Amino acid sequence: MRIVVTRNLPEPALELLRSAGDVRVSRQDRALEPAELRAAVVGADGIVAMLGDRVDAEVAEAAGPGLRVVANVAVGYDNLDVPALTGRGITVTNTPGVLTEATADLAFALLLMATRRLGEGERLIRSGTPWSFHLGFMLGTGLQGRTLGIIGLGGIGRAVARRARAFGMRIAYSGRRRAPAEVEAELDAEYLPQAELLAEADAISLHCPLTERTRHLIDAAALAVMKPSAVLINTSRGPVVDEAALAEALRTGGIAAAGLDVFEREPAVHPGLLELDNAVLIPHLGSATVETRTAMAVLAARNVAAVLSGNEPLTPVGA
Ligand code: GLV
Ligand code: GLV
């Protein structure tokens, strides 16, 4: 069995893959260009892919008829053309669950950074600007009693809601589906139509996948509905937000602040955002802990090993 890995993985995952086949790891430790990816996968029975690797019909064609599994080392899989792959009988897998807590921690860190102006404070000190404690210095806003609006109350959205409850926040949510009654009860979460959620929330945190339905879900019109005091947090996918419209809303006081872990044209960031003190900008670190990245890679490897040995995948998508 030939297993092609598009970027280096933690050793425990590579070990698992080596027990399942002949492993080839791309020497470029970055997302491969389409032509590079097609060249790399020739003859592959399994592909381990990740963010930025566009795996579509052409890549499947390039791999050849032996390709049986594409394992994404991510919970999001908008980089894969799932119908094109599953339509060819190829199993597609992602890594749900193992990154839920790390991503929720990061979303909450962004919420605290944005509301308490922590990036701005860091920059102030590092710039050598004189400062002293006084009662009106760099005031932010508290979270207690405020409403967190979660768009997409899946695993990560729920984990963020639990943190927010511990901070005394009220939880409202919207999304394609209503959460089960026991989840609503546990979080004391109120389901609202999206327009109402946007209008009522003091902070909005995005936890939906990127699909045609969610592309630019937060556009100029949505931002205009939000409170001028509201904060937007995005740890999902950059294109869920119209970044130019967000930069404009942050610049003109349409909303108060944003905390972004993901960008529309990643790794590029809209130049308008770079100039703004009320934008917290983090380089896609949602799942970036040693434990979580290892668990993600191992889960992807277990999916590949399962499929190549004729067993059911652990975490298939689009099945
Ligand atoms: C990372 O962004 C992921 O989808 O896991
Ligand atoms: C602030 O540092 C305080 O002591 O209240």
PDB file of N, CA and C in Angstrom, residues 53-145:
ATOM      1  N   ASP A  53      -4.561  21.862   1.052  1.00  0.00           N
ATOM      2  CA  ASP A  53      -4.424  20.864  -0.015  1.00  0.00           C
ATOM      3  C   ASP A  53      -5.789  20.673  -0.655  1.00  0.00           C
ATOM      4  N   ARG A  54      -5.928  21.068  -1.899  1.00  0.00           N
ATOM      5  CA  ARG A  54      -7.206  20.945  -2.591  1.00  0.00           C
ATOM      6  C   ARG A  54      -7.270  19.555  -3.219  1.00  0.00           C
ATOM      7  N   VAL A  55      -8.014  18.636  -2.602  1.00  0.00           N
ATOM      8  CA  VAL A  55      -8.105  17.272  -3.131  1.00  0.00           C
ATOM      9  C   VAL A  55      -9.451  17.132  -3.837  1.00  0.00           C
ATOM     10  N   ASP A  56      -9.382  17.023  -5.169  1.00  0.00           N
ATOM     11  CA  ASP A  56     -10.596  17.010  -5.987  1.00  0.00           C
ATOM     12  C   ASP A  56     -10.527  15.874  -7.003  1.00  0.00           C
ATOM     13  N   ALA A  57     -11.417  15.911  -7.993  1.00  0.00           N
ATOM     14  CA  ALA A  57     -11.476  14.851  -9.002  1.00  0.00           C
ATOM     15  C   ALA A  57     -10.133  14.695  -9.712  1.00  0.00           C
ATOM     16  N   GLU A  58      -9.476  15.812 -10.011  1.00  0.00           N
ATOM     17  CA  GLU A  58      -8.200  15.730 -10.747  1.00  0.00           C
ATOM     18  C   GLU A  58      -7.116  15.050  -9.917  1.00  0.00           C
ATOM     19  N   VAL A  59      -7.133  15.312  -8.636  1.00  0.00           N
ATOM     20  CA  VAL A  59      -6.150  14.664  -7.763  1.00  0.00           C
ATOM     21  C   VAL A  59      -6.451  13.161  -7.682  1.00  0.00           C
ATOM     22  N   ALA A  60      -7.740  12.831  -7.596  1.00  0.00           N
ATOM     23  CA  ALA A  60      -8.121  11.409  -7.567  1.00  0.00           C
ATOM     24  C   ALA A  60      -7.707  10.725  -8.866  1.00  0.00           C
ATOM     25  N   GLU A  61      -7.919  11.404 -10.001  1.00  0.00           N
ATOM     26  CA  GLU A  61      -7.499  10.853 -11.299  1.00  0.00           C
ATOM     27  C   GLU A  61      -5.993  10.632 -11.317  1.00  0.00           C
ATOM     28  N   ALA A  62      -5.263  11.633 -10.807  1.00  0.00           N
ATOM     29  CA  ALA A  62      -3.796  11.547 -10.805  1.00  0.00           C
ATOM     30  C   ALA A  62      -3.327  10.383  -9.936  1.00  0.00           C
ATOM     31  N   ALA A  63      -4.029  10.149  -8.826  1.00  0.00           N
ATOM     32  CA  ALA A  63      -3.639   9.049  -7.936  1.00  0.00           C
ATOM     33  C   ALA A  63      -3.830   7.718  -8.651  1.00  0.00           C
ATOM     34  N   GLY A  64      -4.945   7.613  -9.362  1.00  0.00           N
ATOM     35  CA  GLY A  64      -5.227   6.371 -10.081  1.00  0.00           C
ATOM     36  C   GLY A  64      -6.257   5.543  -9.355  1.00  0.00           C
ATOM     37  N   PRO A  65      -6.616   4.395  -9.956  1.00  0.00           N
ATOM     38  CA  PRO A  65      -7.770   3.619  -9.471  1.00  0.00           C
ATOM     39  C   PRO A  65      -7.551   2.967  -8.109  1.00  0.00           C
ATOM     40  N   GLY A  66      -6.300   2.958  -7.617  1.00  0.00           N
ATOM     41  CA  GLY A  66      -6.054   2.318  -6.325  1.00  0.00           C
ATOM     42  C   GLY A  66      -6.482   3.163  -5.136  1.00  0.00           C
ATOM     43  N   LEU A  67      -6.740   4.440  -5.373  1.00  0.00           N
ATOM     44  CA  LEU A  67      -6.995   5.345  -4.234  1.00  0.00           C
ATOM     45  C   LEU A  67      -8.268   4.951  -3.495  1.00  0.00           C
ATOM     46  N   ARG A  68      -8.117   4.684  -2.206  1.00  0.00           N
ATOM     47  CA  ARG A  68      -9.276   4.227  -1.409  1.00  0.00           C
ATOM     48  C   ARG A  68      -9.666   5.166  -0.290  1.00  0.00           C
ATOM     49  N   VAL A  69      -8.704   5.972   0.159  1.00  0.00           N
ATOM     50  CA  VAL A  69      -9.043   6.824   1.312  1.00  0.00           C
ATOM     51  C   VAL A  69      -8.291   8.153   1.250  1.00  0.00           C
ATOM     52  N   VAL A  70      -9.011   9.220   1.568  1.00  0.00           N
ATOM     53  CA  VAL A  70      -8.405  10.545   1.755  1.00  0.00           C
ATOM     54  C   VAL A  70      -8.740  10.975   3.179  1.00  0.00           C
ATOM     55  N   ALA A  71      -7.706  11.094   4.007  1.00  0.00           N
ATOM     56  CA  ALA A  71      -7.903  11.444   5.423  1.00  0.00           C
ATOM     57  C   ALA A  71      -7.432  12.872   5.632  1.00  0.00           C
ATOM     58  N   ASN A  72      -8.338  13.738   6.007  1.00  0.00           N
ATOM     59  CA  ASN A  72      -7.985  15.136   6.255  1.00  0.00           C
ATOM     60  C   ASN A  72      -7.596  15.285   7.722  1.00  0.00           C
ATOM     61  N   VAL A  73      -6.466  15.935   7.993  1.00  0.00           N
ATOM     62  CA  VAL A  73      -6.059  16.178   9.379  1.00  0.00           C
ATOM     63  C   VAL A  73      -6.648  17.522   9.798  1.00  0.00           C
ATOM     64  N   ALA A  74      -7.955  17.537   9.976  1.00  0.00           N
ATOM     65  CA  ALA A  74      -8.713  18.742  10.328  1.00  0.00           C
ATOM     66  C   ALA A  74     -10.156  18.310  10.519  1.00  0.00           C
ATOM     67  N   VAL A  75     -10.891  19.086  11.287  1.00  0.00           N
ATOM     68  CA  VAL A  75     -12.323  18.800  11.370  1.00  0.00           C
ATOM     69  C   VAL A  75     -13.034  19.399  10.156  1.00  0.00           C
ATOM     70  N   GLY A  76     -12.561  20.562   9.695  1.00  0.00           N
ATOM     71  CA  GLY A  76     -13.136  21.182   8.499  1.00  0.00           C
ATOM     72  C   GLY A  76     -12.615  20.474   7.262  1.00  0.00           C
ATOM     73  N   TYR A  77     -13.442  20.340   6.243  1.00  0.00           N
ATOM     74  CA  TYR A  77     -12.985  19.637   5.034  1.00  0.00           C
ATOM     75  C   TYR A  77     -13.428  20.344   3.760  1.00  0.00           C
ATOM     76  N   ASP A  78     -13.510  21.670   3.846  1.00  0.00           N
ATOM     77  CA  ASP A  78     -13.855  22.446   2.662  1.00  0.00           C
ATOM     78  C   ASP A  78     -12.738  22.411   1.610  1.00  0.00           C
ATOM     79  N   ASN A  79     -11.552  21.912   1.965  1.00  0.00           N
ATOM     80  CA  ASN A  79     -10.483  21.753   0.976  1.00  0.00           C
ATOM     81  C   ASN A  79     -10.645  20.483   0.146  1.00  0.00           C
ATOM     82  N   LEU A  80     -11.621  19.653   0.494  1.00  0.00           N
ATOM     83  CA  LEU A  80     -11.844  18.409  -0.251  1.00  0.00           C
ATOM     84  C   LEU A  80     -13.130  18.525  -1.060  1.00  0.00           C
ATOM     85  N   ASP A  81     -13.117  17.970  -2.281  1.00  0.00           N
ATOM     86  CA  ASP A  81     -14.353  17.868  -3.049  1.00  0.00           C
ATOM     87  C   ASP A  81     -14.974  16.518  -2.682  1.00  0.00           C
ATOM     88  N   VAL A  82     -15.745  16.534  -1.599  1.00  0.00           N
ATOM     89  CA  VAL A  82     -16.249  15.269  -1.043  1.00  0.00           C
ATOM     90  C   VAL A  82     -17.115  14.494  -2.048  1.00  0.00           C
ATOM     91  N   PRO A  83     -18.094  15.136  -2.716  1.00  0.00           N
ATOM     92  CA  PRO A  83     -18.890  14.361  -3.679  1.00  0.00           C
ATOM     93  C   PRO A  83     -18.034  13.732  -4.786  1.00  0.00           C
ATOM     94  N   ALA A  84     -17.027  14.478  -5.266  1.00  0.00           N
ATOM     95  CA  ALA A  84     -16.177  13.927  -6.345  1.00  0.00           C
ATOM     96  C   ALA A  84     -15.419  12.699  -5.858  1.00  0.00           C
ATOM     97  N   LEU A  85     -15.024  12.699  -4.589  1.00  0.00           N
ATOM     98  CA  LEU A  85     -14.244  11.578  -4.049  1.00  0.00           C
ATOM     99  C   LEU A  85     -15.150  10.405  -3.702  1.00  0.00           C
ATOM    100  N   THR A  86     -16.200  10.673  -2.932  1.00  0.00           N
ATOM    101  CA  THR A  86     -17.076   9.559  -2.531  1.00  0.00           C
ATOM    102  C   THR A  86     -17.770   8.969  -3.761  1.00  0.00           C
ATOM    103  N   GLY A  87     -18.020   9.814  -4.762  1.00  0.00           N
ATOM    104  CA  GLY A  87     -18.624   9.316  -6.016  1.00  0.00           C
ATOM    105  C   GLY A  87     -17.733   8.305  -6.723  1.00  0.00           C
ATOM    106  N   ARG A  88     -16.431   8.349  -6.440  1.00  0.00           N
ATOM    107  CA  ARG A  88     -15.490   7.372  -7.009  1.00  0.00           C
ATOM    108  C   ARG A  88     -15.263   6.209  -6.059  1.00  0.00           C
ATOM    109  N   GLY A  89     -16.042   6.155  -4.993  1.00  0.00           N
ATOM    110  CA  GLY A  89     -15.892   5.057  -4.039  1.00  0.00           C
ATOM    111  C   GLY A  89     -14.749   5.268  -3.055  1.00  0.00           C
ATOM    112  N   ILE A  90     -14.218   6.496  -3.004  1.00  0.00           N
ATOM    113  CA  ILE A  90     -13.112   6.791  -2.094  1.00  0.00           C
ATOM    114  C   ILE A  90     -13.693   7.228  -0.743  1.00  0.00           C
ATOM    115  N   THR A  91     -13.184   6.656   0.339  1.00  0.00           N
ATOM    116  CA  THR A  91     -13.625   7.054   1.678  1.00  0.00           C
ATOM    117  C   THR A  91     -12.930   8.359   2.067  1.00  0.00           C
ATOM    118  N   VAL A  92     -13.705   9.272   2.646  1.00  0.00           N
ATOM    119  CA  VAL A  92     -13.162  10.552   3.082  1.00  0.00           C
ATOM    120  C   VAL A  92     -13.353  10.641   4.596  1.00  0.00           C
ATOM    121  N   THR A  93     -12.307  11.057   5.303  1.00  0.00           N
ATOM    122  CA  THR A  93     -12.428  11.162   6.760  1.00  0.00           C
ATOM    123  C   THR A  93     -11.892  12.518   7.241  1.00  0.00           C
ATOM    124  N   ASN A  94     -12.359  12.936   8.429  1.00  0.00           N
ATOM    125  CA  ASN A  94     -11.842  14.160   9.064  1.00  0.00           C
ATOM    126  C   ASN A  94     -11.505  13.823  10.519  1.00  0.00           C
ATOM    127  N   THR A  95     -11.242  14.846  11.330  1.00  0.00           N
ATOM    128  CA  THR A  95     -10.835  14.575  12.723  1.00  0.00           C
ATOM    129  C   THR A  95     -11.720  15.331  13.726  1.00  0.00           C
ATOM    130  N   PRO A  96     -12.992  14.977  13.794  1.00  0.00           N
ATOM    131  CA  PRO A  96     -13.869  15.654  14.764  1.00  0.00           C
ATOM    132  C   PRO A  96     -13.551  15.205  16.196  1.00  0.00           C
ATOM    133  N   GLY A  97     -13.984  16.003  17.142  1.00  0.00           N
ATOM    134  CA  GLY A  97     -13.887  15.582  18.555  1.00  0.00           C
ATOM    135  C   GLY A  97     -12.566  15.931  19.195  1.00  0.00           C
ATOM    136  N   VAL A  98     -11.469  15.447  18.607  1.00  0.00           N
ATOM    137  CA  VAL A  98     -10.163  15.581  19.285  1.00  0.00           C
ATOM    138  C   VAL A  98      -9.684  17.026  19.391  1.00  0.00           C
ATOM    139  N   LEU A  99     -10.223  17.922  18.575  1.00  0.00           N
ATOM    140  CA  LEU A  99      -9.750  19.313  18.639  1.00  0.00           C
ATOM    141  C   LEU A  99     -10.782  20.261  19.239  1.00  0.00           C
ATOM    142  N   THR A 100     -11.874  19.705  19.749  1.00  0.00           N
ATOM    143  CA  THR A 100     -12.972  20.539  20.237  1.00  0.00           C
ATOM    144  C   THR A 100     -12.536  21.471  21.363  1.00  0.00           C
ATOM    145  N   GLU A 101     -11.888  20.917  22.380  1.00  0.00           N
ATOM    146  CA  GLU A 101     -11.555  21.731  23.565  1.00  0.00           C
ATOM    147  C   GLU A 101     -10.479  22.771  23.232  1.00  0.00           C
ATOM    148  N   ALA A 102      -9.483  22.367  22.445  1.00  0.00           N
ATOM    149  CA  ALA A 102      -8.407  23.321  22.104  1.00  0.00           C
ATOM    150  C   ALA A 102      -8.970  24.491  21.301  1.00  0.00           C
ATOM    151  N   THR A 103      -9.876  24.192  20.374  1.00  0.00           N
ATOM    152  CA  THR A 103     -10.426  25.261  19.537  1.00  0.00           C
ATOM    153  C   THR A 103     -11.342  26.159  20.362  1.00  0.00           C
ATOM    154  N   ALA A 104     -12.108  25.556  21.262  1.00  0.00           N
ATOM    155  CA  ALA A 104     -12.974  26.359  22.133  1.00  0.00           C
ATOM    156  C   ALA A 104     -12.122  27.246  23.041  1.00  0.00           C
ATOM    157  N   ASP A 105     -11.015  26.718  23.540  1.00  0.00           N
ATOM    158  CA  ASP A 105     -10.110  27.547  24.358  1.00  0.00           C
ATOM    159  C   ASP A 105      -9.644  28.752  23.547  1.00  0.00           C
ATOM    160  N   LEU A 106      -9.267  28.510  22.295  1.00  0.00           N
ATOM    161  CA  LEU A 106      -8.748  29.618  21.492  1.00  0.00           C
ATOM    162  C   LEU A 106      -9.845  30.641  21.198  1.00  0.00           C
ATOM    163  N   ALA A 107     -11.052  30.172  20.923  1.00  0.00           N
ATOM    164  CA  ALA A 107     -12.157  31.112  20.675  1.00  0.00           C
ATOM    165  C   ALA A 107     -12.366  31.985  21.910  1.00  0.00           C
ATOM    166  N   PHE A 108     -12.278  31.343  23.072  1.00  0.00           N
ATOM    167  CA  PHE A 108     -12.485  32.117  24.294  1.00  0.00           C
ATOM    168  C   PHE A 108     -11.325  33.074  24.565  1.00  0.00           C
ATOM    169  N   ALA A 109     -10.126  32.631  24.239  1.00  0.00           N
ATOM    170  CA  ALA A 109      -8.962  33.524  24.370  1.00  0.00           C
ATOM    171  C   ALA A 109      -9.157  34.756  23.482  1.00  0.00           C
ATOM    172  N   LEU A 110      -9.637  34.541  22.271  1.00  0.00           N
ATOM    173  CA  LEU A 110      -9.876  35.673  21.361  1.00  0.00           C
ATOM    174  C   LEU A 110     -10.947  36.600  21.922  1.00  0.00           C
ATOM    175  N   LEU A 111     -11.990  36.000  22.515  1.00  0.00           N
ATOM    176  CA  LEU A 111     -13.063  36.823  23.092  1.00  0.00           C
ATOM    177  C   LEU A 111     -12.504  37.700  24.218  1.00  0.00           C
ATOM    178  N   LEU A 112     -11.669  37.116  25.054  1.00  0.00           N
ATOM    179  CA  LEU A 112     -11.064  37.890  26.145  1.00  0.00           C
ATOM    180  C   LEU A 112     -10.075  38.929  25.606  1.00  0.00           C
ATOM    181  N   MET A 113      -9.292  38.529  24.624  1.00  0.00           N
ATOM    182  CA  MET A 113      -8.342  39.492  24.040  1.00  0.00           C
ATOM    183  C   MET A 113      -9.075  40.681  23.431  1.00  0.00           C
ATOM    184  N   ALA A 114     -10.166  40.370  22.719  1.00  0.00           N
ATOM    185  CA  ALA A 114     -10.871  41.450  22.019  1.00  0.00           C
ATOM    186  C   ALA A 114     -11.592  42.358  23.008  1.00  0.00           C
ATOM    187  N   THR A 115     -12.230  41.778  24.027  1.00  0.00           N
ATOM    188  CA  THR A 115     -13.016  42.614  24.941  1.00  0.00           C
ATOM    189  C   THR A 115     -12.123  43.344  25.952  1.00  0.00           C
ATOM    190  N   ARG A 116     -10.950  42.789  26.268  1.00  0.00           N
ATOM    191  CA  ARG A 116     -10.067  43.430  27.255  1.00  0.00           C
ATOM    192  C   ARG A 116      -8.854  44.103  26.606  1.00  0.00           C
ATOM    193  N   ARG A 117      -8.839  44.146  25.275  1.00  0.00           N
ATOM    194  CA  ARG A 117      -7.823  44.916  24.519  1.00  0.00           C
ATOM    195  C   ARG A 117      -6.410  44.415  24.796  1.00  0.00           C
ATOM    196  N   LEU A 118      -6.254  43.109  24.855  1.00  0.00           N
ATOM    197  CA  LEU A 118      -4.967  42.559  25.282  1.00  0.00           C
ATOM    198  C   LEU A 118      -3.876  42.684  24.226  1.00  0.00           C
ATOM    199  N   GLY A 119      -4.251  42.512  22.950  1.00  0.00           N
ATOM    200  CA  GLY A 119      -3.249  42.678  21.902  1.00  0.00           C
ATOM    201  C   GLY A 119      -2.755  44.116  21.869  1.00  0.00           C
ATOM    202  N   GLU A 120      -3.700  45.011  22.015  1.00  0.00           N
ATOM    203  CA  GLU A 120      -3.380  46.440  22.008  1.00  0.00           C
ATOM    204  C   GLU A 120      -2.450  46.782  23.186  1.00  0.00           C
ATOM    205  N   GLY A 121      -2.766  46.217  24.356  1.00  0.00           N
ATOM    206  CA  GLY A 121      -1.932  46.466  25.537  1.00  0.00           C
ATOM    207  C   GLY A 121      -0.527  45.926  25.359  1.00  0.00           C
ATOM    208  N   GLU A 122      -0.420  44.730  24.788  1.00  0.00           N
ATOM    209  CA  GLU A 122       0.888  44.123  24.490  1.00  0.00           C
ATOM    210  C   GLU A 122       1.686  45.031  23.552  1.00  0.00           C
ATOM    211  N   ARG A 123       1.014  45.482  22.503  1.00  0.00           N
ATOM    212  CA  ARG A 123       1.723  46.338  21.530  1.00  0.00           C
ATOM    213  C   ARG A 123       2.173  47.641  22.182  1.00  0.00           C
ATOM    214  N   LEU A 124       1.333  48.166  23.075  1.00  0.00           N
ATOM    215  CA  LEU A 124       1.673  49.416  23.752  1.00  0.00           C
ATOM    216  C   LEU A 124       2.975  49.259  24.544  1.00  0.00           C
ATOM    217  N   ILE A 125       3.052  48.198  25.330  1.00  0.00           N
ATOM    218  CA  ILE A 125       4.251  47.988  26.153  1.00  0.00           C
ATOM    219  C   ILE A 125       5.474  47.759  25.279  1.00  0.00           C
ATOM    220  N   ARG A 126       5.324  46.909  24.268  1.00  0.00           N
ATOM    221  CA  ARG A 126       6.483  46.592  23.419  1.00  0.00           C
ATOM    222  C   ARG A 126       6.957  47.787  22.601  1.00  0.00           C
ATOM    223  N   SER A 127       6.057  48.726  22.379  1.00  0.00           N
ATOM    224  CA  SER A 127       6.459  49.898  21.591  1.00  0.00           C
ATOM    225  C   SER A 127       7.231  50.908  22.444  1.00  0.00           C
ATOM    226  N   GLY A 128       7.269  50.649  23.755  1.00  0.00           N
ATOM    227  CA  GLY A 128       7.993  51.567  24.632  1.00  0.00           C
ATOM    228  C   GLY A 128       7.202  52.825  24.969  1.00  0.00           C
ATOM    229  N   THR A 129       5.928  52.834  24.627  1.00  0.00           N
ATOM    230  CA  THR A 129       5.084  53.995  24.943  1.00  0.00           C
ATOM    231  C   THR A 129       4.941  54.129  26.457  1.00  0.00           C
ATOM    232  N   PRO A 130       5.156  55.319  27.009  1.00  0.00           N
ATOM    233  CA  PRO A 130       4.986  55.485  28.467  1.00  0.00           C
ATOM    234  C   PRO A 130       3.531  55.237  28.870  1.00  0.00           C
ATOM    235  N   TRP A 131       3.316  54.624  30.011  1.00  0.00           N
ATOM    236  CA  TRP A 131       1.955  54.365  30.483  1.00  0.00           C
ATOM    237  C   TRP A 131       1.971  54.334  31.995  1.00  0.00           C
ATOM    238  N   SER A 132       0.818  54.560  32.604  1.00  0.00           N
ATOM    239  CA  SER A 132       0.710  54.360  34.042  1.00  0.00           C
ATOM    240  C   SER A 132      -0.726  54.001  34.352  1.00  0.00           C
ATOM    241  N   PHE A 133      -0.899  53.275  35.434  1.00  0.00           N
ATOM    242  CA  PHE A 133      -2.233  52.855  35.845  1.00  0.00           C
ATOM    243  C   PHE A 133      -3.079  54.068  36.180  1.00  0.00           C
ATOM    244  N   HIS A 134      -4.254  54.196  35.572  1.00  0.00           N
ATOM    245  CA  HIS A 134      -5.244  55.138  36.073  1.00  0.00           C
ATOM    246  C   HIS A 134      -6.620  54.591  35.735  1.00  0.00           C
ATOM    247  N   LEU A 135      -7.619  55.142  36.380  1.00  0.00           N
ATOM    248  CA  LEU A 135      -8.926  54.477  36.333  1.00  0.00           C
ATOM    249  C   LEU A 135      -9.554  54.443  34.951  1.00  0.00           C
ATOM    250  N   GLY A 136      -9.141  55.346  34.089  1.00  0.00           N
ATOM    251  CA  GLY A 136      -9.750  55.346  32.754  1.00  0.00           C
ATOM    252  C   GLY A 136      -8.863  54.741  31.691  1.00  0.00           C
ATOM    253  N   PHE A 137      -7.788  54.059  32.108  1.00  0.00           N
ATOM    254  CA  PHE A 137      -6.763  53.592  31.161  1.00  0.00           C
ATOM    255  C   PHE A 137      -7.175  52.302  30.449  1.00  0.00           C
ATOM    256  N   MET A 138      -7.236  52.349  29.137  1.00  0.00           N
ATOM    257  CA  MET A 138      -7.468  51.176  28.277  1.00  0.00           C
ATOM    258  C   MET A 138      -8.644  50.324  28.739  1.00  0.00           C
ATOM    259  N   LEU A 139      -9.761  50.957  28.935  1.00  0.00           N
ATOM    260  CA  LEU A 139     -10.911  50.203  29.433  1.00  0.00           C
ATOM    261  C   LEU A 139     -11.499  49.319  28.350  1.00  0.00           C
ATOM    262  N   GLY A 140     -11.860  48.124  28.752  1.00  0.00           N
ATOM    263  CA  GLY A 140     -12.552  47.201  27.868  1.00  0.00           C
ATOM    264  C   GLY A 140     -13.972  47.015  28.364  1.00  0.00           C
ATOM    265  N   THR A 141     -14.538  45.857  28.065  1.00  0.00           N
ATOM    266  CA  THR A 141     -15.882  45.554  28.562  1.00  0.00           C
ATOM    267  C   THR A 141     -15.857  44.159  29.172  1.00  0.00           C
ATOM    268  N   GLY A 142     -16.730  43.942  30.171  1.00  0.00           N
ATOM    269  CA  GLY A 142     -16.798  42.646  30.838  1.00  0.00           C
ATOM    270  C   GLY A 142     -17.721  41.685  30.087  1.00  0.00           C
ATOM    271  N   LEU A 143     -17.625  40.420  30.456  1.00  0.00           N
ATOM    272  CA  LEU A 143     -18.467  39.407  29.808  1.00  0.00           C
ATOM    273  C   LEU A 143     -19.702  39.060  30.636  1.00  0.00           C
ATOM    274  N   GLN A 144     -19.639  39.299  31.957  1.00  0.00           N
ATOM    275  CA  GLN A 144     -20.704  38.852  32.844  1.00  0.00           C
ATOM    276  C   GLN A 144     -22.040  39.506  32.467  1.00  0.00           C
ATOM    277  N   GLY A 145     -23.062  38.656  32.330  1.00  0.00           N
ATOM    278  CA  GLY A 145     -24.390  39.161  32.018  1.00  0.00           C
ATOM    279  C   GLY A 145     -24.597  39.473  30.542  1.00  0.00           C
TER     280      GLY A 145
END
